[in-house]
Amino acid sequence: FLLAIYIVNYIKYHDFILEGNGLQIFLYLTGLWLLTSEWTGKFRERFKKNIYYLISPFFKAAALMALTMALLVFAFGLFHYSRFYIFGTILLFISLEIPFYILFSMYRSGRKEDRDIESREEVLDIFRQEKLEPARKKITEVNEPVQTRLKDIYLRDNPELLHFIEKNIDTQNIDAGAAKVLNTHTFYNIRILENRSLDLFINLHRVNDFRRINEYFLEVHKKIINSGYFIGCKSTVDSHREHIFNKYPDYIARIICLFNFVFHRVFPKIPFLQKIYFVLSRGKNRVLSRAEILGRLHFCGFKVFALENVGDHVYFIAQKLKTPSLDLNPSYGPLITLKRVGYQGQIIYIKKLRTMHPYSEYLQDYVFEKNSLAENGKFKDDFRVTEWGKIFRKLWIDELPQLINFVRGDVGLIGVRALSEHYFSLYPRDLQELRVQFKPGLIPPYYADMPRSFDEIIESERRYLLNKKSHPFRTDLVYFFKVWNNILFKKARSQ
């Protein structure tokens, strides 16, 4: 960069000393060089096997430098600055930078070939959430089945809940000494229990009153043996709304519901407002969606296999089948980051605006098992999508943050959609191998062919990728015009 500056300065002023306008331009360009290098992530070693993907961030960074300088010149009336000095420096800089970086990356890759795992991030990258081995059954016989105590003591006044439990769990084969039934939102009452000592843990107090829900679930996870059962409940969103309408006149209830929605569902998801919310509410009476509770349970190592409305509450039966997730940043706020399979099978992190309830990304297996796929290849009856999320998806508003990924080089302009690991695993092996040979794109071939089923989506992507393998630029150009024709004139929309 300095070399390009000094060469252009010498050509323009026949001197290597930077002064006057030349010094000011140097300072502007230096700042832009630092910013665009960070924005595009051009010095991150990612695409060494594909020369086009390797150098494209450098072109993006140079284009951003040129565009920003042009805007600065017009915005601040800097027309006395030499355009040759500005744009000549940027052009010479990229001409020097790309060949130098290619040589440097070849040298660096040679030195790192035998590099061992050394950082926490690399450990987390390969250490996924693992399945647990089923616990060994006790050799001794069941002295007193917990079924008797549930029927005569704990759930005597709640026969509907008892029926739900007995329908899904063989309580006759669980000893009463290995079961615990509580009605508490106090962590101390759970912490004092012995670790890995219970076959069955039931808490009749609703999850809505826990300040730290994940901490609660993880504490229960420690107390249960592998394959043990956890039964809990939450109040439904509808019951919360009904309570307000039963208590106040209709017009007042509607206003209260609006403020209630903002306070209990928006405030907890905004970092700064979240602190205010928990100071005022102390975490009690939170409004929680079904998707968020199920997602948190799966995140904490449980698998929910039964769910039922009992009175004003939704009860769940979950089983401890995995270790808790190692993901330290589950999505919660309005701007989310999702793990996706990218070029060469690397995990990339796609930016999107939230259209689903929090923790929904941990429910892909659950939704697939329960509902399978619809004809269009999406999950059928996906309860994770919010009402406003459906609108965002139709208008592609949720996709706008992916421009950050485009600038950073994670995705290209045209390409197949970036998929989650679970959705990627549903694809045929040959298409998986074909997919990872190219970067995902902002504009998928889906909108060019408009396939109607999952099988048609597979064939559409295979056709596009095989064409791209033979004629990359021509294929993307043809698909670009096909897609915009369908969007503008045939009203193709996301679902």
Coordinates of C-alpha atoms in Angstrom, one line a residue:
F1 CA 0.0 0.0 0.0
L2 CA 2.8 2.4 0.9
L3 CA 4.7 1.4 -2.2
A4 CA 1.6 2.3 -4.4
I5 CA 1.3 5.7 -2.6
Y6 CA 4.9 6.6 -3.1
I7 CA 5.0 5.5 -6.8
V8 CA 1.9 7.6 -7.7
N9 CA 3.2 10.5 -5.6
Y10 CA 6.5 10.4 -7.6
I11 CA 4.7 10.2 -11.0
K12 CA 2.4 13.1 -10.0
Y13 CA 4.8 15.4 -8.2
H14 CA 8.3 14.0 -9.2
D15 CA 9.1 13.6 -5.5
F16 CA 8.8 10.9 -2.8
I17 CA 7.9 13.4 0.0
L18 CA 4.2 13.4 0.9
E19 CA 2.9 16.9 1.5
G20 CA -0.2 19.1 0.9
N21 CA -3.0 17.3 -0.9
G22 CA -0.9 14.2 -1.3
L23 CA -0.6 13.8 2.4
Q24 CA -4.3 14.4 3.0
I25 CA -5.2 11.8 0.3
F26 CA -2.7 9.4 1.9
L27 CA -4.5 9.7 5.3
Y28 CA -7.9 9.2 3.8
L29 CA -6.8 6.1 1.8
T30 CA -5.0 4.7 4.8
G31 CA -8.1 4.8 6.9
L32 CA -10.2 3.3 4.1
W33 CA -7.6 0.6 3.5
L34 CA -7.9 -0.5 7.2
L35 CA -11.7 -0.4 7.2
T36 CA -12.2 -2.2 3.9
S37 CA -9.7 -4.9 4.9
E38 CA -11.8 -5.6 8.0
W39 CA -15.2 -5.3 6.2
T40 CA -14.3 -7.7 3.5
G41 CA -12.1 -10.0 5.6
K42 CA -9.7 -10.2 2.7
F43 CA -6.8 -11.4 4.9
R44 CA -8.6 -14.3 6.3
E45 CA -7.3 -17.6 4.9
R46 CA -10.3 -19.4 3.5
F47 CA -10.4 -20.0 -0.2
K48 CA -6.8 -21.1 -1.1
K49 CA -8.1 -23.9 -3.4
N50 CA -10.0 -21.5 -5.6
I51 CA -8.1 -18.6 -7.1
Y52 CA -11.4 -16.7 -8.0
Y53 CA -12.7 -16.9 -4.4
L54 CA -9.2 -16.0 -3.1
I55 CA -8.9 -12.7 -4.9
S56 CA -12.5 -11.5 -5.1
P57 CA -12.4 -9.9 -1.6
F58 CA -9.5 -7.7 -2.8
F59 CA -11.5 -6.4 -5.7
K60 CA -14.4 -5.7 -3.4
A61 CA -12.2 -3.9 -1.0
A62 CA -10.7 -1.8 -3.8
A63 CA -14.2 -1.0 -5.2
L64 CA -15.3 0.1 -1.7
M65 CA -12.3 2.3 -1.3
A66 CA -12.9 4.0 -4.7
L67 CA -16.6 4.4 -4.1
T68 CA -16.1 5.9 -0.6
M69 CA -13.5 8.3 -1.8
A70 CA -15.8 9.4 -4.6
L71 CA -18.6 10.1 -2.1
L72 CA -16.2 12.0 0.2
V73 CA -15.0 14.2 -2.7
F74 CA -18.6 15.1 -3.7
A75 CA -19.9 15.4 -0.1
F76 CA -17.1 17.7 1.1
G77 CA -16.4 19.5 -2.2
L78 CA -12.8 18.2 -2.4
F79 CA -12.7 18.7 -6.1
H80 CA -9.1 20.1 -5.9
Y81 CA -7.9 16.6 -5.1
S82 CA -6.2 14.8 -8.0
R83 CA -8.4 12.0 -9.3
F84 CA -5.3 10.5 -10.9
Y85 CA -3.7 10.4 -7.4
I86 CA -6.8 8.8 -5.8
F87 CA -7.8 6.3 -8.3
G88 CA -4.3 5.7 -9.7
T89 CA -3.2 4.7 -6.2
I90 CA -6.1 2.3 -5.7
L91 CA -5.6 0.7 -9.1
L92 CA -1.8 0.3 -8.7
F93 CA -2.3 -0.9 -5.1
I94 CA -4.6 -3.8 -6.1
S95 CA -2.2 -4.7 -9.0
L96 CA 0.6 -5.1 -6.5
E97 CA -1.5 -6.6 -3.7
I98 CA -3.1 -9.6 -5.4
P99 CA 0.1 -11.3 -6.8
F100 CA 1.9 -10.6 -3.5
Y101 CA -0.9 -12.1 -1.4
I102 CA -1.2 -15.2 -3.7
L103 CA 2.5 -15.9 -3.2
F104 CA 2.3 -15.2 0.5
S105 CA -0.7 -17.5 1.0
M106 CA 1.1 -20.3 -0.8
Y107 CA 4.1 -19.8 1.5
R108 CA 1.8 -19.7 4.6
S109 CA -0.2 -22.7 3.7
G110 CA 3.0 -24.7 3.3
R111 CA 4.1 -23.8 6.8
K112 CA 0.6 -24.6 8.4
E113 CA 0.1 -28.0 6.8
D114 CA 1.1 -29.9 10.0
R115 CA -0.4 -27.4 12.4
D116 CA -2.2 -28.9 15.4
I117 CA -5.4 -27.7 17.1
E118 CA -4.3 -24.8 19.3
S119 CA -7.2 -22.5 20.0
R120 CA -10.5 -22.8 21.8
E121 CA -12.4 -21.9 18.6
E122 CA -10.8 -24.8 16.8
V123 CA -11.7 -27.2 19.6
L124 CA -15.3 -26.1 19.6
D125 CA -15.4 -26.3 15.8
I126 CA -14.8 -30.1 15.9
F127 CA -16.3 -30.9 19.3
R128 CA -20.0 -31.1 18.4
Q129 CA -22.9 -31.9 20.7
E130 CA -22.6 -35.7 21.3
K131 CA -25.1 -38.4 22.1
L132 CA -24.9 -40.0 25.6
E133 CA -24.8 -43.7 26.2
P134 CA -27.9 -45.0 27.9
A135 CA -27.4 -45.4 31.7
R136 CA -27.2 -48.9 33.0
K137 CA -30.4 -50.1 34.6
K138 CA -30.2 -50.9 38.3
I139 CA -29.8 -54.6 39.0
T140 CA -32.1 -54.4 42.1
E141 CA -35.8 -54.7 41.6
V142 CA -38.1 -51.7 41.9
N143 CA -39.0 -51.5 45.6
E144 CA -41.9 -49.0 45.2
P145 CA -43.0 -47.9 41.8
V146 CA -43.3 -44.1 41.5
Q147 CA -46.6 -44.7 39.8
T148 CA -48.3 -45.2 43.2
R149 CA -47.0 -42.0 44.7
L150 CA -47.9 -40.0 41.6
K151 CA -51.5 -41.3 41.7
D152 CA -52.0 -41.1 45.5
I153 CA -50.0 -38.1 46.5
Y154 CA -48.3 -35.8 44.0
L155 CA -50.8 -35.7 41.2
R156 CA -53.9 -36.8 43.0
D157 CA -55.7 -33.5 42.1
N158 CA -54.5 -33.5 38.5
P159 CA -55.6 -36.7 36.8
E160 CA -55.3 -35.2 33.4
L161 CA -51.5 -34.7 33.9
L162 CA -51.2 -38.1 35.4
H163 CA -52.8 -39.7 32.3
F164 CA -50.4 -37.7 30.1
I165 CA -47.4 -39.0 32.0
E166 CA -48.5 -42.6 32.1
K167 CA -49.3 -42.6 28.4
N168 CA -45.7 -41.7 27.6
I169 CA -43.6 -43.2 30.4
D170 CA -43.6 -46.6 32.1
T171 CA -43.8 -45.3 35.7
Q172 CA -44.3 -48.8 36.9
N173 CA -40.6 -49.5 36.3
I174 CA -39.2 -46.3 37.9
D175 CA -38.5 -46.6 41.7
A176 CA -39.9 -43.9 43.8
G177 CA -36.5 -43.3 45.4
A178 CA -35.1 -42.4 42.0
A179 CA -37.8 -39.8 41.3
K180 CA -38.3 -36.3 42.5
V181 CA -41.5 -34.1 42.3
L182 CA -41.2 -30.4 43.1
N183 CA -43.2 -27.2 42.7
T184 CA -40.4 -24.6 42.9
H185 CA -38.7 -21.8 41.0
T186 CA -35.8 -21.7 43.5
F187 CA -32.5 -23.0 42.2
Y188 CA -31.4 -24.1 45.7
N189 CA -34.1 -26.7 45.9
I190 CA -32.7 -28.3 42.7
R191 CA -28.9 -27.8 43.4
I192 CA -29.0 -29.7 46.7
L193 CA -30.1 -32.9 44.8
E194 CA -27.4 -35.4 44.1
N195 CA -25.9 -35.4 40.6
R196 CA -27.0 -38.2 38.2
S197 CA -29.3 -39.7 40.9
L198 CA -32.7 -39.5 39.3
D199 CA -34.6 -41.5 36.7
L200 CA -37.4 -39.0 36.8
F201 CA -37.6 -35.3 37.7
I202 CA -40.9 -33.4 37.7
N203 CA -41.3 -29.7 38.4
L204 CA -44.9 -28.5 38.6
H205 CA -43.9 -24.8 38.7
R206 CA -44.0 -23.1 35.3
V207 CA -40.8 -22.2 33.5
N208 CA -42.1 -18.7 32.9
D209 CA -41.0 -17.6 36.4
F210 CA -37.3 -18.7 36.0
R211 CA -34.9 -15.8 35.6
R212 CA -32.2 -18.0 34.0
I213 CA -34.0 -20.7 32.1
N214 CA -31.0 -22.3 30.5
E215 CA -29.3 -22.5 33.9
Y216 CA -32.4 -24.2 35.3
F217 CA -32.4 -26.8 32.5
L218 CA -28.7 -27.5 32.8
E219 CA -29.0 -28.0 36.6
V220 CA -31.8 -30.5 36.0
H221 CA -29.6 -32.1 33.3
K222 CA -26.9 -32.8 35.9
K223 CA -29.3 -34.4 38.3
I224 CA -30.8 -36.9 35.9
I225 CA -29.1 -40.1 34.7
N226 CA -28.5 -40.7 31.0
S227 CA -31.9 -41.4 29.3
G228 CA -33.7 -40.1 32.4
Y229 CA -36.9 -38.1 32.1
F230 CA -37.6 -34.4 32.8
I231 CA -41.2 -33.2 33.0
G232 CA -42.0 -29.5 33.2
C233 CA -44.5 -26.9 32.1
K234 CA -45.1 -23.4 30.9
S235 CA -48.2 -21.2 30.7
T236 CA -49.5 -20.8 27.2
V237 CA -49.5 -17.4 25.3
D238 CA -53.3 -17.8 24.8
S239 CA -53.9 -18.3 28.5
H240 CA -51.9 -15.2 29.3
R241 CA -54.0 -13.2 26.8
E242 CA -57.3 -14.7 28.1
H243 CA -56.4 -13.7 31.7
I244 CA -56.0 -10.1 30.6
F245 CA -59.3 -10.0 28.6
N246 CA -61.1 -11.7 31.6
K247 CA -59.8 -9.1 34.0
Y248 CA -60.3 -5.8 32.0
P249 CA -62.8 -4.4 29.5
D250 CA -62.1 -5.2 25.8
Y251 CA -60.7 -1.8 24.8
I252 CA -58.4 -1.6 27.8
A253 CA -57.4 -5.2 27.4
R254 CA -56.2 -4.6 23.9
I255 CA -54.0 -1.7 25.0
I256 CA -52.6 -3.8 27.9
C257 CA -51.9 -6.7 25.5
L258 CA -49.9 -4.4 23.2
F259 CA -47.8 -3.1 26.1
N260 CA -47.5 -6.6 27.5
F261 CA -46.2 -7.8 24.2
V262 CA -43.6 -5.1 23.9
F263 CA -42.5 -5.5 27.6
H264 CA -42.5 -9.3 27.9
R265 CA -41.5 -10.3 24.4
V266 CA -39.5 -7.4 22.8
F267 CA -37.6 -6.0 25.9
P268 CA -35.9 -9.4 26.8
K269 CA -34.5 -9.7 23.2
I270 CA -32.8 -6.3 23.0
P271 CA -29.4 -6.3 25.0
F272 CA -29.9 -2.9 26.7
L273 CA -33.6 -3.2 27.3
Q274 CA -33.1 -6.8 28.5
K275 CA -31.4 -5.4 31.7
I276 CA -34.2 -3.0 32.4
Y277 CA -36.7 -5.8 31.9
F278 CA -35.1 -8.2 34.4
V279 CA -34.7 -5.4 37.0
L280 CA -38.4 -4.6 36.8
S281 CA -39.9 -8.1 36.3
R282 CA -37.2 -10.2 38.2
G283 CA -37.7 -12.7 35.4
K284 CA -41.2 -13.7 36.5
N285 CA -44.3 -14.1 34.4
R286 CA -42.4 -14.1 31.1
V287 CA -44.2 -14.8 27.9
L288 CA -42.5 -17.7 26.2
S289 CA -43.4 -19.4 22.9
R290 CA -43.5 -23.1 22.5
A291 CA -40.6 -23.0 20.0
E292 CA -38.4 -21.2 22.5
I293 CA -39.0 -23.6 25.3
L294 CA -38.4 -26.7 23.1
G295 CA -35.3 -25.0 21.5
R296 CA -33.8 -24.3 24.9
L297 CA -34.4 -27.9 26.0
H298 CA -32.7 -29.3 22.9
F299 CA -29.9 -26.7 23.4
C300 CA -29.4 -28.0 26.9
G301 CA -29.1 -31.7 25.9
F302 CA -32.7 -32.9 26.1
K303 CA -35.0 -34.3 23.5
V304 CA -38.7 -33.5 23.8
F305 CA -40.8 -36.5 22.7
A306 CA -44.2 -35.5 24.2
L307 CA -46.1 -32.3 24.5
E308 CA -49.7 -31.6 25.7
N309 CA -52.0 -28.8 26.9
V310 CA -53.2 -29.6 30.4
G311 CA -55.5 -26.8 31.7
D312 CA -53.7 -23.4 31.3
H313 CA -50.3 -25.0 30.9
V314 CA -48.3 -26.8 28.3
Y315 CA -46.5 -29.8 29.7
F316 CA -43.5 -31.4 28.1
I317 CA -41.7 -34.7 28.6
A318 CA -38.0 -34.6 27.7
Q319 CA -35.3 -37.2 27.8
K320 CA -31.6 -36.6 28.6
L321 CA -29.9 -37.9 25.4
K322 CA -27.1 -35.5 24.7
T323 CA -24.4 -33.3 26.3
P324 CA -25.4 -29.6 26.4
S325 CA -24.6 -27.7 23.2
L326 CA -21.2 -26.0 23.1
D327 CA -22.6 -23.0 21.2
L328 CA -22.1 -20.1 23.5
N329 CA -24.1 -17.6 21.4
P330 CA -27.5 -19.0 20.6
S331 CA -29.6 -16.5 18.6
Y332 CA -31.9 -14.3 20.7
G333 CA -31.9 -10.7 19.4
P334 CA -33.4 -9.3 16.2
L335 CA -30.1 -9.8 14.2
I336 CA -29.1 -13.4 14.3
T337 CA -26.1 -15.4 13.1
L338 CA -26.8 -18.9 11.8
K339 CA -24.3 -21.7 11.2
R340 CA -24.3 -22.8 7.6
V341 CA -22.3 -25.2 5.3
G342 CA -20.2 -23.1 3.0
Y343 CA -17.4 -23.5 0.4
Q344 CA -15.3 -26.6 0.8
G345 CA -17.7 -27.7 3.6
Q346 CA -16.5 -25.0 6.0
I347 CA -18.9 -23.6 8.5
I348 CA -19.9 -20.0 7.8
Y349 CA -22.0 -17.7 9.8
I350 CA -24.8 -16.1 7.9
K351 CA -26.4 -12.9 9.1
K352 CA -30.2 -12.5 9.0
L353 CA -33.0 -10.7 10.7
R354 CA -35.0 -12.9 13.0
T355 CA -38.1 -14.5 11.5
M356 CA -38.3 -17.4 14.0
H357 CA -38.8 -17.6 17.8
P358 CA -35.5 -17.7 19.8
Y359 CA -33.6 -21.0 19.9
S360 CA -35.5 -22.3 16.9
E361 CA -32.3 -23.3 15.1
Y362 CA -32.0 -26.2 17.6
L363 CA -35.3 -27.7 16.6
Q364 CA -34.6 -28.7 13.0
D365 CA -34.4 -32.4 13.8
Y366 CA -37.5 -32.2 16.0
V367 CA -39.6 -30.4 13.3
F368 CA -38.4 -32.8 10.6
E369 CA -39.3 -35.9 12.7
K370 CA -42.7 -34.5 13.6
N371 CA -43.7 -32.8 10.3
S372 CA -41.3 -33.9 7.6
L373 CA -41.0 -31.6 4.5
A374 CA -43.6 -29.9 2.5
E375 CA -43.8 -30.1 -1.3
N376 CA -41.6 -27.0 -1.7
G377 CA -38.8 -28.5 0.3
K378 CA -39.4 -26.4 3.4
F379 CA -40.4 -27.8 6.7
K380 CA -44.1 -28.6 6.8
D381 CA -46.3 -26.6 9.3
D382 CA -43.2 -24.9 10.8
F383 CA -44.5 -23.4 14.1
R384 CA -41.1 -21.7 14.6
V385 CA -41.8 -18.9 12.2
T386 CA -43.4 -15.8 13.8
E387 CA -46.3 -13.9 12.1
W388 CA -44.1 -10.9 11.3
G389 CA -41.4 -13.3 10.1
K390 CA -43.7 -14.6 7.4
I391 CA -44.1 -11.0 6.1
F392 CA -40.3 -10.4 6.3
R393 CA -39.7 -13.6 4.2
K394 CA -42.1 -12.7 1.5
L395 CA -40.4 -9.3 1.0
W396 CA -36.9 -10.7 1.6
I397 CA -36.3 -8.2 4.4
D398 CA -34.8 -10.9 6.5
E399 CA -32.1 -11.5 3.9
L400 CA -30.7 -7.9 3.8
P401 CA -28.0 -8.5 6.5
Q402 CA -26.5 -11.1 4.2
L403 CA -25.0 -8.2 2.3
I404 CA -22.4 -8.2 5.1
N405 CA -21.6 -11.9 4.2
F406 CA -21.3 -10.9 0.6
V407 CA -18.9 -8.1 1.3
R408 CA -16.9 -10.4 3.6
G409 CA -16.7 -13.1 0.9
D410 CA -18.7 -15.8 2.6
V411 CA -21.3 -15.9 -0.2
G412 CA -21.3 -14.9 -3.8
L413 CA -24.1 -13.0 -5.7
I414 CA -25.5 -16.1 -7.5
G415 CA -25.3 -19.5 -6.0
V416 CA -27.2 -22.3 -4.1
R417 CA -28.7 -21.3 -0.8
A418 CA -26.5 -21.8 2.3
L419 CA -27.9 -24.7 4.2
S420 CA -27.8 -25.8 7.9
E421 CA -25.9 -29.0 8.7
H422 CA -29.1 -30.9 9.3
Y423 CA -30.8 -29.7 6.0
F424 CA -27.5 -30.3 4.1
S425 CA -27.5 -33.9 5.4
L426 CA -30.9 -34.6 3.7
Y427 CA -29.3 -34.0 0.3
P428 CA -27.9 -36.9 -1.8
R429 CA -24.2 -37.5 -1.3
D430 CA -23.2 -36.6 -4.9
L431 CA -25.0 -33.2 -4.6
Q432 CA -23.4 -32.6 -1.2
E433 CA -20.0 -33.0 -2.9
L434 CA -21.0 -30.8 -5.8
R435 CA -22.4 -28.1 -3.6
V436 CA -19.2 -27.6 -1.5
Q437 CA -17.2 -26.9 -4.7
F438 CA -18.8 -23.4 -4.9
K439 CA -19.7 -20.7 -2.5
P440 CA -23.4 -20.3 -1.6
G441 CA -25.1 -17.2 -3.1
L442 CA -27.5 -14.4 -2.3
I443 CA -29.6 -15.2 -5.3
P444 CA -30.3 -19.0 -5.5
P445 CA -31.3 -20.8 -8.7
Y446 CA -34.6 -21.7 -7.0
Y447 CA -36.1 -18.5 -8.3
A448 CA -35.0 -19.3 -11.9
D449 CA -36.7 -22.7 -12.1
M450 CA -39.3 -22.4 -9.3
P451 CA -39.3 -26.1 -8.4
R452 CA -42.4 -27.3 -6.5
S453 CA -41.0 -30.2 -4.5
F454 CA -37.9 -31.2 -2.6
D455 CA -36.9 -33.6 -5.4
E456 CA -37.3 -30.8 -8.0
I457 CA -35.2 -28.5 -5.9
I458 CA -32.4 -31.2 -5.9
E459 CA -32.6 -31.5 -9.6
S460 CA -32.7 -27.8 -10.1
E461 CA -29.5 -27.3 -8.0
R462 CA -27.7 -30.2 -9.6
R463 CA -28.5 -28.8 -13.1
Y464 CA -27.3 -25.3 -12.1
L465 CA -24.1 -26.6 -10.4
L466 CA -23.1 -28.8 -13.3
N467 CA -23.6 -26.0 -15.8
K468 CA -21.6 -23.7 -13.5
K469 CA -18.8 -26.2 -13.4
S470 CA -18.4 -26.0 -17.2
H471 CA -19.2 -22.3 -17.7
P472 CA -19.1 -20.4 -14.4
F473 CA -19.5 -16.8 -15.6
R474 CA -22.0 -17.5 -18.3
T475 CA -24.2 -19.7 -16.1
D476 CA -24.4 -17.1 -13.3
L477 CA -25.3 -14.4 -15.9
V478 CA -28.1 -16.5 -17.4
Y479 CA -29.5 -17.3 -14.0
F480 CA -29.3 -13.7 -12.8
F481 CA -31.6 -12.5 -15.6
K482 CA -33.9 -15.5 -15.2
V483 CA -34.3 -14.9 -11.5
W484 CA -35.1 -11.2 -11.9
N485 CA -37.6 -11.9 -14.6
N486 CA -39.5 -14.3 -12.3
I487 CA -39.3 -11.9 -9.4
L488 CA -40.3 -8.7 -11.2
F489 CA -42.8 -10.1 -13.7
K490 CA -44.0 -13.4 -12.3
K491 CA -44.1 -12.3 -8.7
A492 CA -41.9 -15.1 -7.4
R493 CA -41.7 -14.8 -3.6
S494 CA -40.0 -16.6 -0.7
Q495 CA -42.0 -18.7 1.7

